[in-house]
Short mmCIF file of C-alpha atoms in Angstrom, two decimals:
data_model
loop_
_atom_site.label_atom_id
_atom_site.label_comp_id
_atom_site.label_asym_id
_atom_site.label_seq_id
_atom_site.Cartn_x
_atom_site.Cartn_y
_atom_site.Cartn_z
CA UNK X 1 -20.56 -7.34 2.26
CA UNK X 2 -21.06 -11.04 2.95
CA UNK X 3 -21.43 -11.43 -0.83
CA UNK X 4 -17.70 -10.74 -1.22
CA UNK X 5 -16.94 -13.62 1.13
CA UNK X 6 -19.24 -15.76 -1.04
CA UNK X 7 -17.36 -14.67 -4.19
CA UNK X 8 -14.02 -15.64 -2.65
CA UNK X 9 -15.32 -19.00 -1.46
CA UNK X 10 -16.96 -19.66 -4.84
CA UNK X 11 -13.66 -18.98 -6.59
CA UNK X 12 -11.86 -21.38 -4.25
CA UNK X 13 -14.48 -24.10 -4.83
CA UNK X 14 -14.61 -23.90 -8.64
CA UNK X 15 -10.87 -23.27 -9.10
CA UNK X 16 -7.92 -25.66 -9.45
CA UNK X 17 -7.83 -26.32 -5.69
CA UNK X 18 -11.53 -27.19 -5.51
CA UNK X 19 -13.74 -28.94 -8.04
CA UNK X 20 -11.34 -28.25 -10.94
CA UNK X 21 -14.11 -26.64 -12.99
CA UNK X 22 -11.60 -23.95 -14.06
CA UNK X 23 -7.97 -25.07 -14.12
CA UNK X 24 -6.21 -22.81 -16.65
CA UNK X 25 -4.08 -20.46 -14.52
CA UNK X 26 -3.38 -18.10 -17.43
CA UNK X 27 -7.11 -17.74 -18.07
CA UNK X 28 -7.75 -17.12 -14.37
CA UNK X 29 -5.03 -14.44 -14.21
CA UNK X 30 -6.45 -12.79 -17.34
CA UNK X 31 -9.91 -12.80 -15.78
CA UNK X 32 -8.49 -11.30 -12.59
CA UNK X 33 -6.75 -8.53 -14.55
CA UNK X 34 -9.90 -7.65 -16.48
CA UNK X 35 -11.99 -7.81 -13.32
CA UNK X 36 -9.71 -5.54 -11.30
CA UNK X 37 -9.37 -3.13 -14.24
CA UNK X 38 -13.13 -2.70 -14.54
CA UNK X 39 -13.52 -2.53 -10.77
CA UNK X 40 -10.83 0.15 -10.39
CA UNK X 41 -12.34 2.12 -13.27
CA UNK X 42 -15.56 2.44 -11.26
CA UNK X 43 -13.54 3.31 -8.13
CA UNK X 44 -11.72 6.03 -10.08
CA UNK X 45 -15.14 7.37 -11.12
CA UNK X 46 -16.08 7.61 -7.43
CA UNK X 47 -13.26 10.06 -6.81
CA UNK X 48 -12.29 13.30 -8.51
CA UNK X 49 -9.41 15.73 -8.48
CA UNK X 50 -11.72 18.31 -6.92
CA UNK X 51 -12.57 15.91 -4.09
CA UNK X 52 -8.89 15.19 -3.53
CA UNK X 53 -8.16 18.94 -3.34
CA UNK X 54 -11.05 19.52 -0.93
CA UNK X 55 -9.86 16.69 1.34
CA UNK X 56 -6.13 17.40 0.99
CA UNK X 57 -5.56 17.59 4.76
CA UNK X 58 -6.94 14.10 5.28
CA UNK X 59 -5.53 12.73 2.02
CA UNK X 60 -1.99 14.02 2.49
CA UNK X 61 -1.92 14.13 6.28
CA UNK X 62 -3.65 10.98 7.48
CA UNK X 63 -3.14 9.01 4.27
CA UNK X 64 0.52 9.92 3.99
CA UNK X 65 1.25 8.98 7.58
CA UNK X 66 -0.62 5.68 7.35
CA UNK X 67 1.24 4.60 4.21
CA UNK X 68 4.66 5.72 5.47
CA UNK X 69 4.13 4.12 8.89
CA UNK X 70 3.01 0.83 7.33
CA UNK X 71 5.92 0.62 4.90
CA UNK X 72 8.40 1.59 7.63
CA UNK X 73 6.96 -0.97 10.07
CA UNK X 74 7.05 -3.78 7.49
CA UNK X 75 10.59 -2.81 6.49
CA UNK X 76 11.61 -2.97 10.15
CA UNK X 77 10.04 -6.40 10.55
CA UNK X 78 11.83 -7.56 7.38
CA UNK X 79 15.15 -6.51 8.92
CA UNK X 80 14.29 -8.41 12.10
CA UNK X 81 13.58 -11.49 9.98
CA UNK X 82 16.92 -11.03 8.12
CA UNK X 83 15.30 -10.24 4.77
CA UNK X 84 16.90 -7.82 2.27
CA UNK X 85 15.70 -4.21 2.26
CA UNK X 86 14.34 -4.50 -1.28
CA UNK X 87 12.01 -7.29 -0.23
CA UNK X 88 11.03 -5.30 2.86
CA UNK X 89 9.99 -2.31 0.76
CA UNK X 90 8.08 -4.57 -1.63
CA UNK X 91 6.15 -6.23 1.21
CA UNK X 92 5.51 -2.77 2.65
CA UNK X 93 3.89 -1.75 -0.63
CA UNK X 94 1.70 -4.86 -0.56
CA UNK X 95 0.53 -4.34 3.01
CA UNK X 96 0.03 -0.55 2.81
CA UNK X 97 -3.01 -0.63 0.50
CA UNK X 98 -6.54 -1.30 1.80
CA UNK X 99 -9.64 -2.33 -0.14
CA UNK X 100 -11.40 0.75 -1.48
CA UNK X 101 -14.23 -1.35 -2.94
CA UNK X 102 -14.99 -3.15 0.32
CA UNK X 103 -14.62 -0.18 2.67
CA UNK X 104 -16.61 2.26 0.52
CA UNK X 105 -19.44 -0.24 0.20
CA UNK X 106 -19.36 -0.84 3.94
CA UNK X 107 -19.54 2.90 4.67
CA UNK X 108 -22.41 3.36 2.22
CA UNK X 109 -24.38 0.45 3.66
CA UNK X 110 -23.96 1.79 7.20
CA UNK X 111 -24.61 5.40 6.09
CA UNK X 112 -21.30 6.52 7.60
CA UNK X 113 -19.68 8.04 4.50
CA UNK X 114 -20.19 11.62 5.71
CA UNK X 115 -19.29 10.98 9.35
CA UNK X 116 -15.98 12.16 10.78
CA UNK X 117 -14.39 8.73 10.69
CA UNK X 118 -16.00 8.00 7.30
CA UNK X 119 -14.39 11.06 5.69
CA UNK X 120 -11.07 10.19 7.34
CA UNK X 121 -11.24 6.65 5.93
CA UNK X 122 -12.02 7.96 2.43
CA UNK X 123 -9.09 10.37 2.67
CA UNK X 124 -6.68 7.58 3.58
CA UNK X 125 -8.07 5.33 0.82
CA UNK X 126 -7.60 8.12 -1.73
CA UNK X 127 -3.95 8.53 -0.82
CA UNK X 128 -3.37 4.77 -0.88
CA UNK X 129 -4.85 4.49 -4.37
CA UNK X 130 -2.80 7.42 -5.65
CA UNK X 131 0.37 5.93 -4.12
CA UNK X 132 0.03 2.86 -6.32
CA UNK X 133 1.18 4.98 -9.29
CA UNK X 134 4.73 5.54 -7.93
CA UNK X 135 4.72 2.07 -6.33
CA UNK X 136 4.17 0.41 -9.70
CA UNK X 137 6.94 2.59 -11.12
CA UNK X 138 9.38 1.67 -8.36
CA UNK X 139 8.84 -2.12 -8.53
CA UNK X 140 11.14 -2.72 -11.55
CA UNK X 141 13.84 -0.66 -9.81
CA UNK X 142 13.84 -3.14 -6.91
CA UNK X 143 15.24 -5.75 -9.30
CA UNK X 144 17.85 -3.43 -10.86
CA UNK X 145 21.56 -3.53 -9.95
CA UNK X 146 22.50 -1.27 -7.05
CA UNK X 147 24.20 1.32 -9.25
CA UNK X 148 21.17 1.66 -11.55
CA UNK X 149 18.35 1.96 -9.02
CA UNK X 150 18.11 5.77 -9.06
CA UNK X 151 18.09 6.01 -12.86
CA UNK X 152 15.55 3.18 -13.11
CA UNK X 153 13.22 4.91 -10.64
CA UNK X 154 13.53 8.27 -12.44
CA UNK X 155 12.83 6.65 -15.82
CA UNK X 156 9.86 4.68 -14.48
CA UNK X 157 8.35 7.73 -12.74
CA UNK X 158 8.81 9.82 -15.88
CA UNK X 159 7.02 7.13 -17.90
CA UNK X 160 4.13 7.02 -15.41
CA UNK X 161 3.82 10.81 -15.31
CA UNK X 162 3.91 10.97 -19.10
CA UNK X 163 1.28 8.25 -19.50
CA UNK X 164 -0.94 9.84 -16.84
CA UNK X 165 -0.61 13.28 -18.43
CA UNK X 166 -1.50 11.80 -21.84
CA UNK X 167 -4.61 10.10 -20.44
CA UNK X 168 -5.70 13.24 -18.59
CA UNK X 169 -5.13 15.36 -21.71
CA UNK X 170 -7.19 12.99 -23.86
CA UNK X 171 -9.94 12.83 -21.23
CA UNK X 172 -10.14 16.63 -20.99
CA UNK X 173 -9.82 17.69 -24.63
CA UNK X 174 -10.54 14.72 -26.90
CA UNK X 175 -13.06 12.48 -25.18
CA UNK X 176 -15.66 15.22 -24.45
CA UNK X 177 -16.08 15.57 -28.23
CA UNK X 178 -16.36 11.80 -28.58
CA UNK X 179 -18.86 11.53 -25.73
CA UNK X 180 -21.00 14.31 -27.19
CA UNK X 181 -21.30 12.32 -30.44
CA UNK X 182 -22.12 9.15 -28.50
CA UNK X 183 -24.82 10.95 -26.51
CA UNK X 184 -26.35 12.29 -29.71
CA UNK X 185 -26.96 8.70 -30.86
CA UNK X 186 -29.34 8.33 -27.87
CA UNK X 187 -28.74 4.60 -27.59
CA UNK X 188 -28.41 3.29 -24.06
CA UNK X 189 -26.44 0.19 -25.03
CA UNK X 190 -23.90 2.11 -27.13
CA UNK X 191 -23.26 4.50 -24.24
CA UNK X 192 -22.51 1.61 -21.85
CA UNK X 193 -20.32 -0.17 -24.41
CA UNK X 194 -18.42 3.07 -25.03
CA UNK X 195 -17.77 3.55 -21.31
CA UNK X 196 -16.46 -0.01 -20.90
CA UNK X 197 -14.45 0.28 -24.13
CA UNK X 198 -12.86 3.49 -22.83
CA UNK X 199 -11.87 1.85 -19.54
CA UNK X 200 -10.43 -1.30 -21.15
CA UNK X 201 -8.89 0.65 -24.04
CA UNK X 202 -7.10 3.00 -21.68
CA UNK X 203 -6.00 0.02 -19.59
CA UNK X 204 -4.59 -1.67 -22.70
CA UNK X 205 -2.79 1.55 -23.72
CA UNK X 206 -1.20 1.88 -20.29
CA UNK X 207 -0.12 -1.78 -20.43
CA UNK X 208 1.48 -1.12 -23.83
CA UNK X 209 3.49 1.67 -22.18
CA UNK X 210 4.78 -0.74 -19.56
CA UNK X 211 2.24 0.06 -16.85
CA UNK X 212 -0.52 -2.22 -15.56
CA UNK X 213 -4.05 -2.68 -16.87
CA UNK X 214 -5.51 -1.82 -13.48
CA UNK X 215 -3.51 1.38 -13.12
CA UNK X 216 -4.57 2.62 -16.55
CA UNK X 217 -8.23 1.86 -15.83
CA UNK X 218 -8.05 3.69 -12.48
CA UNK X 219 -6.49 6.77 -14.11
CA UNK X 220 -9.16 6.61 -16.83
CA UNK X 221 -11.92 6.58 -14.22
CA UNK X 222 -10.27 9.43 -12.33
CA UNK X 223 -9.96 11.44 -15.55
CA UNK X 224 -13.58 10.83 -16.59
CA UNK X 225 -14.79 11.90 -13.14
CA UNK X 226 -13.85 15.45 -14.16
CA UNK X 227 -15.79 15.41 -17.45
CA UNK X 228 -19.19 17.00 -18.00
CA UNK X 229 -20.64 13.53 -18.61
CA UNK X 230 -19.25 12.08 -15.38
CA UNK X 231 -22.60 11.77 -13.60
CA UNK X 232 -24.25 10.05 -16.57
CA UNK X 233 -21.32 7.67 -17.08
CA UNK X 234 -21.25 6.91 -13.36
CA UNK X 235 -25.01 6.22 -13.30
CA UNK X 236 -24.72 3.82 -16.23
CA UNK X 237 -21.64 1.98 -14.94
CA UNK X 238 -22.64 1.81 -11.26
CA UNK X 239 -25.06 -1.15 -11.70
CA UNK X 240 -22.17 -3.18 -13.13
CA UNK X 241 -19.91 -2.56 -10.14
CA UNK X 242 -21.15 -5.62 -8.25
CA UNK X 243 -20.54 -7.74 -11.36
CA UNK X 244 -16.97 -6.43 -11.54
CA UNK X 245 -16.61 -7.14 -7.81
CA UNK X 246 -17.74 -10.74 -8.29
CA UNK X 247 -15.42 -11.30 -11.27
CA UNK X 248 -12.39 -9.96 -9.42
CA UNK X 249 -12.89 -11.65 -6.05
CA UNK X 250 -13.86 -14.99 -7.61
CA UNK X 251 -10.67 -14.95 -9.71
CA UNK X 252 -8.62 -14.20 -6.57
CA UNK X 253 -10.18 -17.22 -4.88
CA UNK X 254 -9.32 -19.39 -7.88
CA UNK X 255 -5.63 -18.47 -7.62
CA UNK X 256 -5.39 -19.83 -4.06
CA UNK X 257 -3.61 -23.18 -3.65
CA UNK X 258 -5.46 -24.94 -0.81
CA UNK X 259 -2.95 -27.80 -0.58
CA UNK X 260 -0.11 -25.35 -0.01
CA UNK X 261 -2.18 -23.43 2.57
CA UNK X 262 -2.99 -26.69 4.36
CA UNK X 263 0.73 -27.50 4.66
CA UNK X 264 1.61 -24.02 5.96
CA UNK X 265 -1.60 -23.02 7.77
CA UNK X 266 0.21 -21.82 10.91
CA UNK X 267 2.39 -19.40 8.93
CA UNK X 268 -0.62 -18.18 6.93
CA UNK X 269 -2.63 -17.47 10.09
CA UNK X 270 0.37 -15.78 11.68
CA UNK X 271 0.97 -13.50 8.70
CA UNK X 272 -2.76 -12.70 8.46
CA UNK X 273 -2.84 -11.77 12.16
CA UNK X 274 0.30 -9.67 11.76
CA UNK X 275 -1.13 -7.77 8.77
CA UNK X 276 -4.45 -7.16 10.56
CA UNK X 277 -2.85 -5.94 13.79
CA UNK X 278 -0.15 -3.91 12.04
CA UNK X 279 -2.59 -2.11 9.75
CA UNK X 280 -5.01 -1.42 12.58
CA UNK X 281 -2.15 0.08 14.62
CA UNK X 282 -0.76 2.20 11.78
CA UNK X 283 -4.23 3.51 10.93
CA UNK X 284 -4.87 4.24 14.61
CA UNK X 285 -1.48 5.95 14.99
CA UNK X 286 -1.93 8.07 11.84
CA UNK X 287 -5.28 9.38 13.05
CA UNK X 288 -4.04 10.00 16.61
CA UNK X 289 -1.13 12.01 15.23
CA UNK X 290 -3.68 14.17 13.35
CA UNK X 291 -5.41 15.00 16.63
CA UNK X 292 -8.44 12.71 16.22
CA UNK X 293 -10.12 11.14 19.24
CA UNK X 294 -9.00 7.62 20.12
CA UNK X 295 -12.46 6.16 19.42
CA UNK X 296 -12.60 7.58 15.88
CA UNK X 297 -8.97 6.62 15.30
CA UNK X 298 -9.74 3.04 16.35
CA UNK X 299 -12.66 2.83 13.90
CA UNK X 300 -10.43 4.11 11.09
CA UNK X 301 -7.66 1.65 11.95
CA UNK X 302 -9.99 -1.35 12.07
CA UNK X 303 -11.70 -0.34 8.81
CA UNK X 304 -8.33 -0.22 7.01
CA UNK X 305 -6.98 -3.48 8.47
CA UNK X 306 -7.50 -5.57 5.32
CA UNK X 307 -5.46 -5.92 2.12
CA UNK X 308 -6.72 -4.08 -0.96
CA UNK X 309 -7.31 -4.64 -4.67
CA UNK X 310 -4.10 -2.86 -5.67
CA UNK X 311 -2.15 -5.21 -3.39
CA UNK X 312 -3.16 -8.12 -5.63
CA UNK X 313 -2.05 -6.09 -8.67
CA UNK X 314 1.31 -5.40 -7.01
CA UNK X 315 1.57 -9.06 -5.98
CA UNK X 316 1.00 -10.23 -9.55
CA UNK X 317 3.49 -7.68 -10.88
CA UNK X 318 6.03 -8.75 -8.26
CA UNK X 319 5.64 -12.38 -9.33
CA UNK X 320 6.41 -11.39 -12.93
CA UNK X 321 9.52 -9.53 -11.78
CA UNK X 322 10.62 -12.47 -9.58
CA UNK X 323 10.35 -10.32 -6.47
CA UNK X 324 8.27 -12.96 -4.69
CA UNK X 325 8.81 -16.76 -4.71
CA UNK X 326 5.83 -19.03 -5.40
CA UNK X 327 5.54 -20.05 -1.75
CA UNK X 328 5.47 -16.49 -0.43
CA UNK X 329 2.99 -15.57 -3.17
CA UNK X 330 0.55 -18.18 -1.88
CA UNK X 331 1.13 -17.25 1.77
CA UNK X 332 0.40 -13.58 1.14
CA UNK X 333 -2.59 -14.40 -1.07
CA UNK X 334 -4.11 -16.62 1.62
CA UNK X 335 -3.34 -14.14 4.40
CA UNK X 336 -4.83 -11.29 2.35
CA UNK X 337 -8.06 -13.24 1.80
CA UNK X 338 -8.27 -13.90 5.54
CA UNK X 339 -7.86 -10.19 6.37
CA UNK X 340 -10.64 -9.31 3.92
CA UNK X 341 -12.94 -11.88 5.52
CA UNK X 342 -12.02 -10.71 9.04
CA UNK X 343 -12.96 -7.10 8.31
CA UNK X 344 -16.19 -8.10 6.59
CA UNK X 345 -17.23 -10.51 9.35
CA UNK X 346 -16.37 -7.89 11.98
CA UNK X 347 -18.45 -5.32 10.09
CA UNK X 348 -21.54 -7.51 9.94
CA UNK X 349 -21.16 -8.52 13.59
CA UNK X 350 -23.54 -6.20 15.42
CA UNK X 351 -21.92 -6.95 18.79
CA UNK X 352 -18.54 -5.79 17.51
CA UNK X 353 -19.98 -2.69 15.85
CA UNK X 354 -21.92 -1.82 18.96
CA UNK X 355 -18.81 -2.14 21.10
CA UNK X 356 -16.68 -0.04 18.74
CA UNK X 357 -19.15 2.76 18.10
CA UNK X 358 -20.36 2.98 21.70
CA UNK X 359 -16.89 3.03 23.20
CA UNK X 360 -16.61 5.93 25.62
CA UNK X 361 -13.82 8.08 26.94
CA UNK X 362 -12.42 5.26 29.04
CA UNK X 363 -10.66 3.81 25.99
CA UNK X 364 -9.25 7.22 25.07
CA UNK X 365 -8.00 7.82 28.60
CA UNK X 366 -6.41 4.39 28.82
CA UNK X 367 -4.71 4.80 25.46
CA UNK X 368 -3.47 8.26 26.35
CA UNK X 369 -2.05 6.98 29.65
CA UNK X 370 -0.31 4.14 27.77
CA UNK X 371 1.26 6.60 25.36
CA UNK X 372 1.99 9.22 28.00
CA UNK X 373 0.28 12.02 26.07
CA UNK X 374 -3.09 13.24 24.93
CA UNK X 375 -4.35 12.10 21.53
CA UNK X 376 -3.78 15.57 20.12
CA UNK X 377 -0.14 15.54 21.21
CA UNK X 378 0.79 12.12 19.87
CA UNK X 379 3.11 12.26 16.89
CA UNK X 380 3.48 9.52 14.32
CA UNK X 381 6.84 8.46 15.70
CA UNK X 382 5.74 8.43 19.33
CA UNK X 383 2.57 6.47 18.64
CA UNK X 384 4.34 3.82 16.60
CA UNK X 385 7.15 3.57 19.16
CA UNK X 386 4.58 2.92 21.85
CA UNK X 387 2.35 0.61 19.84
CA UNK X 388 4.75 -1.61 17.89
CA UNK X 389 6.03 -3.44 20.99
CA UNK X 390 2.51 -4.83 21.37
CA UNK X 391 3.00 -6.97 18.26
CA UNK X 392 3.39 -10.62 19.15
CA UNK X 393 7.04 -11.57 19.14
CA UNK X 394 6.32 -15.02 17.82
CA UNK X 395 4.61 -13.59 14.74
CA UNK X 396 7.44 -11.16 14.03
CA UNK X 397 9.90 -14.04 13.87
CA UNK X 398 7.99 -16.08 11.30
CA UNK X 399 10.33 -16.93 8.37
CA UNK X 400 9.02 -16.16 4.90
CA UNK X 401 11.53 -18.22 2.92
CA UNK X 402 9.03 -20.90 1.93
CA UNK X 403 8.88 -22.49 -1.48
#
C-alpha cells in the first residue's frame, strides 16, 4: 500500500508543480483517463453480477445507507455554508465514493477479504461503484435550467441504461465468439492485447455516447466477469493491475498545484479532516443500522474514509461542466490525496491496527450509551443525528468559494 503513496509523491515531483519534467496538462489528463479506465476495467473484472446478487443485503443495505447518508450529510453542510443545493449534491457525489483499488488490495494483503467486516466493506464498495452510473448521468442535469432538470435526468439515465445494455449484450452474445477465435490462436501476447483493446475500445465507445471512458471500461470489466473466459482474462490482466495503479495515481499527483495548496493549506487540511471524519461516521452509522457490532462497524467506517477513483472521474467531469471552479478543484484534489494517504498510513501502522482490531466491548458499550440504544436498534437517522454534532464546528464553516 505504501507504493500508492510513492506513486502520488512521484507524480507531484515530476509534474508541473515539481521538477517540471511533465508540464502538458492535457497530456496528463489524458494519461489519467487511460490509467483510470484500465484500472477500473480490472476492478470490474473482480466483481460479477452473481457476486452482487449473492451479497445483495450488504450491497443494497449497507452500501445504500452509506451513500445516502454521505450525500445527505454533505448537502446539509453545503446549506450551512450557504452553497446552492446543486453544488451540495455534486460534492456529495464526490465524497460518497471510496477507493476500491486501495481497499481491496489492503484487505487482500491482510487476508481479511472473507472476514465479516471484509465482506461488509466489499458490499459497500460494490454499491458505490454501481452508483457512479446514475451519478455520471445526473451531473449534466445539475447545470440545466430548473424547468429542464427532470427531462435531462431521464434522458441521461436512458442513455446510460441503453449503453450499458448494449455493452452487456455484446459481452454475452458477440464477444464469446470473438474470444473463442482468439484462444484458438494460442498466442499469449494476442490474448493480452485483445483484453486491453476490449477495455479501451468499450471505453471509447461509451465516451462517444456521451459517457466517460472510465465508466465504459468498468462496465466492460463487469460484463466480461460473466463470460466463460473470465478467469483466464482475469489471470492475464491481473499482473498489469499494479502498472495501471501507478499510471493513475502518478497522473493524479501531477495534476496537483503545490503553490495553490501552499497558499490555502489550512482550508485543504480542514476539508481533508472533514471528509475523513464524515466518511468514517457515515460508514460506522450505516453498519450500526444494519445491526453490526460497533467494533466491526468502526473498522468498516475507517476503511472507507478515503476518496475513491471514481471521485476523480466525477471531479474531472464536473470541471468540464463548470460545476467546480479551479480553486475548489485543487482544494478537493489535495484533500482527496491526503485522505488516501491517511488511510494507507493508518493501515500500515501496526499500533493503530492492533488498537482497532483488539478493541473490546467497552467501545461498543460506550457508543451505545452515547446513542441511547443498542447497536442493533440504531437506525440510520438516529445514528447520524447523534454522530453529526461531533463534527468540528470550525471545519463545517470553512468557505469553499476560492479561486
